[in-house]
């Protein structure tokens, strides 16, 4: 599952541009994750701030 | 905001502003929808633009120019400094804008010319009829309304979604996104008339770090690194913090700006049925410099010109709108993107030693015409060996 650390996120949209599933969307200052997210982790890698993290589902 | 326009523009950045202004000047009705509550903020840009490039669209105005540049510098991985200046000493070569005011000015000019503007209004889905884009659903304060249009211009920036919703793949490869962070800093010792670029694997892997002056003792201090080089503990912010601590330990940060810049090739096709894609959304940023303000204004304006032409002829099919795609690709901008893409691909593969060697060979350059192309030409002239390495690319540079 993709976890967004909202205290770190700077809502810049860098992650949105690389998401191959079109799962992310920047709604002004709020990053939303849609159901098509596959937890591939590309967004977490490129985030300039480290605001995204793929965490294992329990 | 009405429910029907000739042209619906998504995004109030430079691409969208120029598109809307051009459309209304051609006698069409146009609406800009901008999802943010304010045009121009937050800034996601180092704000540098060449003098001629800017003047092609608007006369410089001190209200939105932070600083005038007379030269530039490149710092090699080993710290060696290469100075670039205009052959005419003291000649202005570029500007550092104040984009909060600049972007507003562009949208203001569009609205003065007759365009409607709606802020805090997000296009949330296209309206499609038989595979043709006919407008968009627009959300404003929790209310959704349908805005119909003869043609939609998607100028929704690096975080663009609209074209994707219309079935066009706009995904930027991870290795071709510049993962970026910038601080606006004050109280720092800088050369207030020159943009400085730092290169090297330790400083900014497959990217560069910049210091763009905003005044006597303030500057945009930022960095972009390749998405492929980014990861936990070595992100753009980690690199920038290290640099700032070393170079400007007493500086104060008054703005914190993360961002992404695409340095991939432009979209394979920048039109659809009833749809034109402009600016960052079309991935037309210069892949070598990461500069996209000019390209956004250029494609925004051209998109609206072609839209007006096609509306006049009553044909808004993809085939008719292709004129836009063909024209920008054949333009000076299109050719320069293609060429600079290859130069970027060459440069990111070079080890620091090679970059040192190249930069040492040209410690001081006076350029008759101040441009990246001229700089590269000079470098090749001084290093004839590079012709072999660059192959066909070098031939295209002569
Ligand atoms: C760190 C950094 C440094 C840069 N430095 C430079 C530089 O020095 N020089 C240079 O030339 N370029 C630079 N660039 C690139 C430059 O900022 C962009 O190329 C330029 O802003 C592109 O303009 P645009 O109009 O295409 O997109 P934008 O300016 O991004 O505008 C797009 C607008 O669309 C809005 N939007 C998005 N989706 C929707 C939606 N669904 N509904 C409504 N509105 C929407 C967004 O909120 C945004 O306001 C830099 C970029 C970054 C990130």
Coordinates of C-alpha atoms and ligand atoms in Angstrom, one line a residue:
Chain A
X1 CA 0.0 0.0 0.0
X2 CA 1.2 3.5 -0.7
X3 CA 1.5 5.7 2.3
X4 CA 1.7 9.4 2.0
X5 CA 3.5 11.3 4.7
X6 CA 1.5 14.4 4.4
X7 CA 3.7 16.3 6.8
X8 CA 6.6 15.8 4.3
X9 CA 4.7 16.1 1.0
X10 CA 5.2 19.4 -0.7
X11 CA 2.4 18.8 -3.3
X12 CA 4.6 19.4 -6.3
X13 CA 3.3 16.8 -8.6
X14 CA 6.7 15.2 -9.4
X15 CA 5.2 11.7 -8.5
X16 CA 2.1 12.3 -10.6
X17 CA 4.1 12.6 -13.8
X18 CA 5.9 9.2 -13.4
X19 CA 2.9 7.1 -12.2
X20 CA 2.4 4.5 -15.0
X21 CA -1.1 3.7 -13.7
X22 CA -2.4 7.2 -13.5
X23 CA -3.3 6.5 -9.9
X24 CA -2.0 9.7 -8.4
X25 CA -3.6 13.1 -8.7
X26 CA -2.7 16.5 -7.2
X27 CA -5.8 18.2 -6.1
X28 CA -4.3 21.6 -5.3
X29 CA -2.5 20.9 -2.1
X30 CA -3.7 17.4 -1.6
X31 CA -2.2 14.3 -3.2
X32 CA -4.8 11.6 -3.8
X33 CA -4.1 7.9 -4.5
X34 CA -6.6 6.0 -6.7
X35 CA -7.5 2.4 -6.8
X36 CA -5.3 1.6 -9.8
X37 CA -2.2 2.0 -7.6
X38 CA -0.1 -1.2 -7.8
X39 CA 2.4 -0.1 -5.1
X40 CA 5.2 -0.3 -7.7
X41 CA 7.1 2.3 -5.8
X42 CA 8.3 4.5 -8.7
X43 CA 6.7 7.6 -7.1
X44 CA 8.4 6.8 -3.8
X45 CA 11.8 6.6 -5.5
X46 CA 11.6 9.9 -7.4
X47 CA 9.9 12.0 -4.7
X48 CA 12.4 14.8 -4.0
X49 CA 11.4 14.9 -0.3
X50 CA 10.8 11.3 0.6
X51 CA 7.1 11.8 1.3
X52 CA 5.9 8.5 -0.2
X53 CA 6.5 5.0 1.1
X54 CA 5.3 1.6 0.0
X55 CA 4.3 -0.3 3.2
X56 CA 3.4 -4.0 3.4
X57 CA -0.3 -4.6 4.0
X58 CA -1.0 -6.4 7.3
Chain B
X1 CA -18.1 30.9 -15.9
X2 CA -20.5 30.0 -18.6
X3 CA -21.4 26.4 -19.7
X4 CA -20.2 26.7 -23.2
X5 CA -17.0 28.2 -24.8
X6 CA -15.2 27.9 -28.1
X7 CA -12.0 27.0 -26.3
X8 CA -11.6 25.5 -22.8
X9 CA -8.1 25.9 -21.4
X10 CA -7.0 23.7 -18.5
X11 CA -4.3 25.3 -16.4
X12 CA -3.4 28.9 -15.7
X13 CA 0.4 28.7 -16.2
X14 CA 2.3 30.4 -19.1
X15 CA 1.0 27.8 -21.6
X16 CA -2.7 28.2 -20.6
X17 CA -2.4 32.0 -20.3
X18 CA -1.0 32.4 -23.8
X19 CA -3.5 29.9 -25.3
X20 CA -6.5 31.8 -23.8
X21 CA -5.1 35.2 -24.8
X22 CA -4.5 34.1 -28.3
X23 CA -7.9 32.5 -28.7
X24 CA -9.8 35.6 -27.6
X25 CA -7.6 37.8 -29.8
X26 CA -8.7 35.5 -32.7
X27 CA -12.3 36.4 -31.9
X28 CA -13.1 33.2 -30.0
X29 CA -14.6 32.8 -26.5
X30 CA -12.3 31.1 -24.0
X31 CA -12.2 30.0 -20.4
X32 CA -9.1 29.2 -18.3
X33 CA -9.8 26.8 -15.4
X34 CA -7.1 26.7 -12.7
X35 CA -7.3 24.3 -9.8
X36 CA -5.2 26.4 -7.5
X37 CA -6.8 29.2 -5.5
X38 CA -4.2 31.6 -6.9
X39 CA -2.4 32.0 -10.2
X40 CA 1.3 31.8 -9.9
X41 CA 1.6 30.3 -6.4
X42 CA 3.2 28.2 -5.2
X43 CA 6.1 28.8 -7.6
X44 CA 7.7 25.7 -9.1
X45 CA 10.5 27.2 -11.0
X46 CA 14.0 28.7 -10.9
X47 CA 12.6 31.6 -13.0
X48 CA 15.4 31.9 -15.6
X49 CA 14.6 32.9 -19.2
X50 CA 16.7 34.3 -22.1
X51 CA 16.3 37.9 -23.1
X52 CA 15.2 37.3 -26.6
X53 CA 13.0 34.4 -25.7
X54 CA 11.0 36.5 -23.2
X55 CA 10.7 39.5 -25.6
X56 CA 9.1 37.3 -28.2
X57 CA 6.0 37.3 -26.1
X58 CA 6.1 40.3 -23.7
X59 CA 8.2 43.4 -23.0
X60 CA 10.2 43.1 -19.8
X61 CA 8.6 44.9 -16.9
X62 CA 10.4 45.6 -13.6
X63 CA 7.2 44.6 -11.7
X64 CA 8.0 40.9 -12.5
X65 CA 11.7 40.9 -13.1
X66 CA 13.7 40.1 -10.1
X67 CA 17.2 40.4 -11.6
X68 CA 19.0 41.0 -14.9
X69 CA 21.8 38.6 -16.0
X70 CA 24.9 39.6 -17.8
X71 CA 26.7 36.2 -17.7
X72 CA 26.8 32.7 -16.4
X73 CA 29.3 30.3 -14.8
X74 CA 29.7 26.6 -14.8
X75 CA 31.5 24.9 -11.9
X76 CA 33.1 21.6 -12.8
X77 CA 33.0 18.6 -10.6
X78 CA 36.5 19.4 -9.4
X79 CA 35.5 23.0 -8.5
X80 CA 37.1 24.6 -11.6
X81 CA 35.1 27.7 -12.6
X82 CA 34.2 28.5 -16.2
X83 CA 33.0 32.0 -16.9
X84 CA 30.6 32.7 -19.7
X85 CA 29.9 36.3 -20.8
X86 CA 28.4 38.2 -23.7
X87 CA 30.8 39.4 -26.3
X88 CA 29.4 42.8 -25.5
X89 CA 30.5 43.4 -22.0
X90 CA 27.6 44.3 -19.6
X91 CA 25.1 43.3 -22.2
X92 CA 21.9 41.8 -20.7
X93 CA 21.5 38.1 -21.7
X94 CA 18.6 37.0 -19.6
X95 CA 16.3 37.5 -16.7
X96 CA 15.3 35.9 -13.4
X97 CA 11.6 36.5 -13.3
X98 CA 9.3 36.8 -10.3
X99 CA 6.8 34.2 -11.5
X100 CA 4.2 34.9 -8.8
X101 CA 3.7 38.2 -10.5
X102 CA 4.7 37.1 -14.0
X103 CA 2.1 34.3 -14.3
X104 CA -0.5 36.7 -12.9
X105 CA 0.4 39.3 -15.5
X106 CA 0.0 36.7 -18.3
X107 CA -3.4 35.6 -17.1
X108 CA -4.4 39.2 -16.5
X109 CA -3.5 40.0 -20.1
X110 CA -5.6 37.1 -21.2
X111 CA -8.6 38.2 -19.2
X112 CA -8.2 41.8 -20.3
X113 CA -8.3 40.6 -23.8
X114 CA -11.7 39.0 -23.0
X115 CA -11.0 35.5 -21.6
X116 CA -12.9 34.2 -18.6
X117 CA -10.9 32.8 -15.7
X118 CA -12.0 30.4 -12.9
X119 CA -9.7 29.7 -10.0
X120 CA -10.0 26.9 -7.5
X121 CA -11.7 25.2 -10.4
X122 CA -10.4 21.8 -11.3
X123 CA -11.1 19.9 -14.5
X124 CA -11.9 16.5 -13.1
X125 CA -12.9 14.5 -16.2
X126 CA -13.2 15.1 -19.9
X127 CA -16.6 15.2 -21.6
X128 CA -16.3 12.7 -24.4
X129 CA -18.8 12.1 -27.3
X130 CA -18.0 9.3 -29.7
X131 CA -14.3 9.5 -28.9
X132 CA -14.2 13.3 -29.3
X133 CA -13.3 15.6 -26.5
X134 CA -16.2 18.1 -26.1
X135 CA -15.3 19.8 -22.8
X136 CA -14.7 19.0 -19.2
X137 CA -16.3 18.4 -15.9
X138 CA -15.2 21.3 -13.6
X139 CA -15.2 21.1 -9.8
X140 CA -15.5 24.3 -7.8
X141 CA -16.0 24.2 -4.1
X142 CA -17.6 20.8 -4.2
X143 CA -19.9 21.6 -7.1
X144 CA -19.4 19.9 -10.4
X145 CA -20.5 21.6 -13.7
X146 CA -20.2 20.6 -17.3
X147 CA -18.3 23.1 -19.5
X148 CA -18.7 22.3 -23.1
X149 CA -16.2 23.5 -25.7
X150 CA -15.4 23.1 -29.4
X151 CA -11.8 22.3 -28.4
X152 CA -9.9 21.8 -25.2
X153 CA -6.3 22.9 -24.7
X154 CA -4.7 20.8 -21.9
X155 CA -2.0 23.1 -20.4
X156 CA -2.1 21.4 -17.0
X157 CA 1.6 21.2 -16.4
X158 CA 4.0 18.5 -15.2
X159 CA 1.3 16.9 -13.1
X160 CA -1.0 16.8 -16.1
X161 CA -3.9 14.3 -15.9
X162 CA -6.3 15.5 -18.5
X163 CA -4.7 13.9 -21.6
X164 CA -4.3 10.6 -19.7
X165 CA -8.0 10.7 -19.0
X166 CA -8.5 11.1 -22.8
X167 CA -6.4 8.0 -23.4
X168 CA -3.0 9.5 -24.2
X169 CA 0.0 8.1 -22.3
X170 CA 1.9 11.0 -20.7
X171 CA 3.9 9.0 -18.2
X172 CA 7.4 10.4 -17.8
X173 CA 10.1 7.6 -17.4
X174 CA 11.6 7.7 -13.9
X175 CA 15.0 8.3 -15.2
X176 CA 13.8 11.3 -17.2
X177 CA 12.1 13.2 -14.4
X178 CA 14.4 15.7 -12.7
X179 CA 13.5 15.3 -9.1
X180 CA 14.0 18.9 -7.8
X181 CA 14.1 21.1 -4.7
X182 CA 14.8 24.7 -4.5
X183 CA 15.2 27.2 -1.7
X184 CA 14.8 30.9 -2.1
X185 CA 17.7 32.2 0.0
X186 CA 18.6 35.6 1.3
X187 CA 21.7 37.0 3.1
X188 CA 24.1 35.0 0.9
X189 CA 27.3 36.1 -1.0
X190 CA 26.7 35.7 -4.7
X191 CA 27.5 37.3 -8.0
X192 CA 24.2 39.0 -8.5
X193 CA 24.6 39.3 -12.3
X194 CA 25.3 35.7 -13.3
X195 CA 23.5 32.3 -13.1
X196 CA 25.8 29.6 -11.8
X197 CA 25.5 25.9 -12.6
X198 CA 27.3 23.2 -10.6
X199 CA 27.9 19.8 -12.3
X200 CA 29.1 16.5 -11.1
X201 CA 28.1 13.1 -9.7
X202 CA 28.7 14.1 -6.1
X203 CA 26.8 17.4 -6.5
X204 CA 23.9 16.5 -8.7
X205 CA 23.9 13.1 -10.4
X206 CA 22.6 13.3 -14.0
X207 CA 21.4 16.8 -13.3
X208 CA 22.7 20.1 -12.0
X209 CA 22.6 22.4 -9.1
X210 CA 21.8 26.1 -9.7
X211 CA 22.2 29.5 -8.1
X212 CA 20.0 32.0 -9.9
X213 CA 20.3 35.5 -8.4
X214 CA 17.1 37.2 -7.3
X215 CA 18.8 40.4 -6.1
X216 CA 22.0 41.6 -4.5
X217 CA 22.2 39.0 -1.7
X218 CA 19.4 36.6 -2.6
X219 CA 18.9 33.7 -5.0
X220 CA 17.0 30.7 -6.1
X221 CA 19.3 27.9 -4.9
X222 CA 18.1 24.6 -6.3
X223 CA 18.9 21.2 -7.7
X224 CA 17.5 18.6 -10.1
X225 CA 18.7 15.0 -10.1
X226 CA 17.6 12.1 -12.3
X227 CA 14.7 10.1 -10.8
X228 CA 16.8 7.0 -11.3
X229 CA 19.5 8.4 -8.9
X230 CA 17.0 9.4 -6.3
X231 CA 16.2 7.2 -3.2
X232 CA 16.1 7.1 0.5
X233 CA 19.1 9.1 2.0
X234 CA 20.1 10.4 -1.4
X235 CA 17.2 12.5 -2.6
X236 CA 17.3 16.0 -4.2
X237 CA 16.8 17.5 -0.8
X238 CA 19.7 15.6 0.7
X239 CA 22.0 16.9 -2.0
X240 CA 20.8 20.5 -1.7
X241 CA 21.0 20.5 2.1
X242 CA 24.6 19.4 1.9
X243 CA 25.5 22.1 -0.7
X244 CA 23.7 24.8 1.2
X245 CA 25.4 23.9 4.5
X246 CA 28.8 24.1 2.9
X247 CA 28.3 27.1 0.6
X248 CA 25.8 29.3 2.3
X249 CA 25.8 28.2 6.0
X250 CA 24.5 31.6 7.2
X251 CA 21.9 32.1 4.5
X252 CA 18.2 32.2 5.3
X253 CA 15.6 30.2 3.4
X254 CA 12.5 32.1 2.8
X255 CA 10.7 29.7 0.5
X256 CA 10.8 25.9 0.1
X257 CA 10.0 24.6 -3.4
X258 CA 9.9 21.0 -4.4
X259 CA 9.2 20.0 -8.0
X260 CA 9.5 17.8 -11.0
X261 CA 10.9 18.7 -14.5
X262 CA 10.5 16.3 -17.4
X263 CA 13.6 15.9 -19.6
X264 CA 12.2 13.2 -21.8
X265 CA 11.2 13.5 -25.4
X266 CA 7.9 15.3 -26.0
X267 CA 4.7 13.2 -26.3
X268 CA 4.6 11.1 -29.4
X269 CA 1.5 13.0 -30.4
X270 CA 0.3 16.2 -28.9
X271 CA -3.3 16.3 -30.3
X272 CA -6.4 14.2 -30.1
X273 CA -10.0 14.6 -31.5
X274 CA -11.0 18.0 -30.0
X275 CA -7.8 18.2 -27.9
X276 CA -4.5 20.0 -28.1
X277 CA -1.8 19.6 -25.4
X278 CA 0.6 22.4 -24.6
X279 CA 3.5 23.3 -22.3
X280 CA 4.8 20.9 -19.7
X281 CA 1.8 18.7 -20.2
X282 CA 3.1 18.0 -23.7
X283 CA 6.6 17.3 -22.2
X284 CA 8.2 20.0 -24.3
X285 CA 10.7 21.2 -21.7
X286 CA 14.2 21.6 -23.0
X287 CA 15.8 18.3 -21.9
X288 CA 19.3 19.8 -21.5
X289 CA 18.5 22.9 -19.4
X290 CA 15.1 22.0 -17.9
X291 CA 13.8 25.3 -19.1
X292 CA 10.1 25.3 -20.1
X293 CA 8.7 28.8 -19.7
X294 CA 9.4 29.8 -23.3
X295 CA 8.3 26.5 -24.7
X296 CA 5.1 26.7 -22.7
X297 CA 4.3 30.1 -24.0
X298 CA 5.2 29.1 -27.6
X299 CA 3.1 26.0 -27.7
X300 CA 0.2 27.6 -25.8
X301 CA 0.0 30.4 -28.4
X302 CA 0.4 28.0 -31.4
X303 CA -2.2 25.6 -30.0
X304 CA -4.8 28.5 -29.9
X305 CA -3.8 29.7 -33.4
X306 CA -4.4 26.2 -34.8
X307 CA -7.6 25.8 -32.8
X308 CA -8.9 29.1 -34.2
X309 CA -8.0 28.0 -37.7
X310 CA -9.8 24.6 -37.3
X311 CA -12.8 26.1 -35.7
X312 CA -13.1 28.4 -38.7
X313 CA -13.0 25.4 -41.0
X314 CA -15.4 23.5 -38.7
X315 CA -13.0 20.5 -38.5
X316 CA -11.7 19.7 -35.0
X317 CA -10.6 16.1 -35.8
X318 CA -7.2 14.9 -34.7
X319 CA -6.1 14.9 -38.4
X320 CA -7.0 18.6 -38.7
X321 CA -5.4 19.6 -35.4
X322 CA -2.2 17.7 -36.4
X323 CA -1.1 20.9 -37.9
X324 CA -0.2 22.1 -34.4
X325 CA 1.9 19.0 -33.7
X326 CA 3.7 19.2 -37.1
X327 CA 4.3 22.9 -36.8
X328 CA 6.0 23.0 -33.3
X329 CA 8.1 19.9 -34.2
X330 CA 9.4 21.7 -37.3
X331 CA 10.0 25.0 -35.4
X332 CA 13.2 26.2 -33.9
X333 CA 12.0 25.1 -30.5
X334 CA 11.1 21.6 -31.7
X335 CA 14.5 21.1 -33.4
X336 CA 16.3 22.5 -30.4
X337 CA 14.4 20.0 -28.1
X338 CA 15.4 17.1 -30.3
X339 CA 19.1 18.2 -30.5
X340 CA 19.3 19.0 -26.8
X341 CA 17.8 15.6 -25.9
X342 CA 20.8 13.9 -27.6
X343 CA 23.3 16.3 -26.0
X344 CA 21.7 15.6 -22.6
X345 CA 21.9 11.8 -23.2
X346 CA 25.6 12.2 -24.1
X347 CA 26.4 14.3 -21.1
X348 CA 24.7 12.2 -18.4
X349 CA 26.9 9.3 -19.5
X350 CA 30.2 11.1 -19.0
X351 CA 32.2 10.5 -15.8
X352 CA 33.3 13.5 -13.7
X353 CA 36.8 13.3 -15.2
X354 CA 35.5 13.9 -18.7
X355 CA 33.3 16.8 -17.5
X356 CA 36.4 18.3 -15.8
X357 CA 38.4 18.0 -19.0
X358 CA 35.7 19.7 -21.1
X359 CA 35.2 22.5 -18.7
X360 CA 38.9 23.1 -18.2
X361 CA 39.3 23.4 -22.0
X362 CA 37.2 26.6 -22.0
X363 CA 37.9 28.5 -18.9
X364 CA 36.6 31.8 -20.3
X365 CA 34.2 32.4 -23.1
X366 CA 32.8 35.4 -24.7
X367 CA 29.8 34.5 -26.7
X368 CA 28.5 36.7 -29.6
X369 CA 25.1 35.1 -29.2
X370 CA 24.5 33.9 -25.7
X371 CA 22.8 30.5 -25.9
X372 CA 23.3 26.9 -24.9
X373 CA 23.7 26.0 -28.6
X374 CA 26.5 28.5 -29.1
X375 CA 28.2 27.3 -25.9
X376 CA 28.2 23.7 -27.2
X377 CA 29.5 24.8 -30.6
X378 CA 32.4 26.6 -28.9
X379 CA 33.1 23.6 -26.8
X380 CA 33.3 21.3 -29.8
X381 CA 35.4 23.8 -31.7
X382 CA 37.9 23.8 -28.9
X383 CA 37.8 20.0 -28.4
X384 CA 37.8 18.6 -31.9
X385 CA 38.0 15.1 -30.4
X386 CA 34.4 15.4 -29.3
X387 CA 33.3 15.4 -32.9
X388 CA 34.2 11.7 -33.1
X389 CA 32.4 10.9 -29.8
X390 CA 29.3 12.8 -30.8
X391 CA 29.1 11.4 -34.3
X392 CA 26.1 12.4 -36.2
X393 CA 25.1 14.8 -33.4
X394 CA 28.2 16.9 -33.9
X395 CA 27.4 17.2 -37.6
X396 CA 24.0 18.6 -36.8
X397 CA 25.6 21.2 -34.6
X398 CA 27.8 22.8 -37.3
Ligands
LIG1 C1 12.4 23.3 -9.7 C2 12.1 23.8 -11.1 C3 12.9 24.8 -11.7 C4 12.6 25.3 -13.0 N1 13.3 26.3 -13.5 C5 13.0 26.8 -14.7 C6 13.8 27.9 -15.3 O1 14.7 28.4 -14.6 N2 13.5 28.3 -16.5 C7 12.4 27.8 -17.2 O2 12.2 28.3 -18.3 N3 11.7 26.8 -16.7 C8 12.0 26.3 -15.5 N4 11.2 25.2 -15.0 C9 10.1 24.7 -15.8 C10 8.9 25.7 -15.8 O3 8.5 25.9 -14.5 C11 7.7 25.0 -16.6 O4 8.2 24.6 -17.8 C12 6.6 26.0 -16.8 O5 6.0 26.4 -15.6 C13 5.6 25.3 -17.7 O6 4.4 26.1 -17.9 P1 3.0 25.4 -18.1 O7 2.0 26.5 -18.3 O8 3.1 24.3 -19.1 O9 2.7 24.6 -16.8 P2 2.5 25.2 -15.3 O10 3.2 26.4 -15.1 O11 2.9 24.0 -14.4 O12 1.0 25.4 -15.2 C14 0.0 24.4 -15.2 C15 -1.1 24.8 -14.4 O13 -2.2 23.9 -14.6 C16 -2.9 23.7 -13.3 N5 -3.6 22.4 -13.4 C17 -3.1 21.2 -13.4 N6 -4.1 20.3 -13.5 C18 -5.3 21.0 -13.5 C19 -6.7 20.6 -13.6 N7 -7.0 19.3 -13.7 N8 -7.6 21.5 -13.6 C20 -7.3 22.8 -13.5 N9 -6.0 23.3 -13.5 C21 -5.0 22.3 -13.5 C22 -1.8 23.7 -12.3 O14 -2.3 24.0 -11.0 C23 -0.9 24.8 -12.9 O15 -1.2 26.1 -12.4 C24 11.5 24.7 -13.7 C25 10.7 23.8 -13.1 C26 11.0 23.3 -11.8 C27 10.1 22.3 -11.2

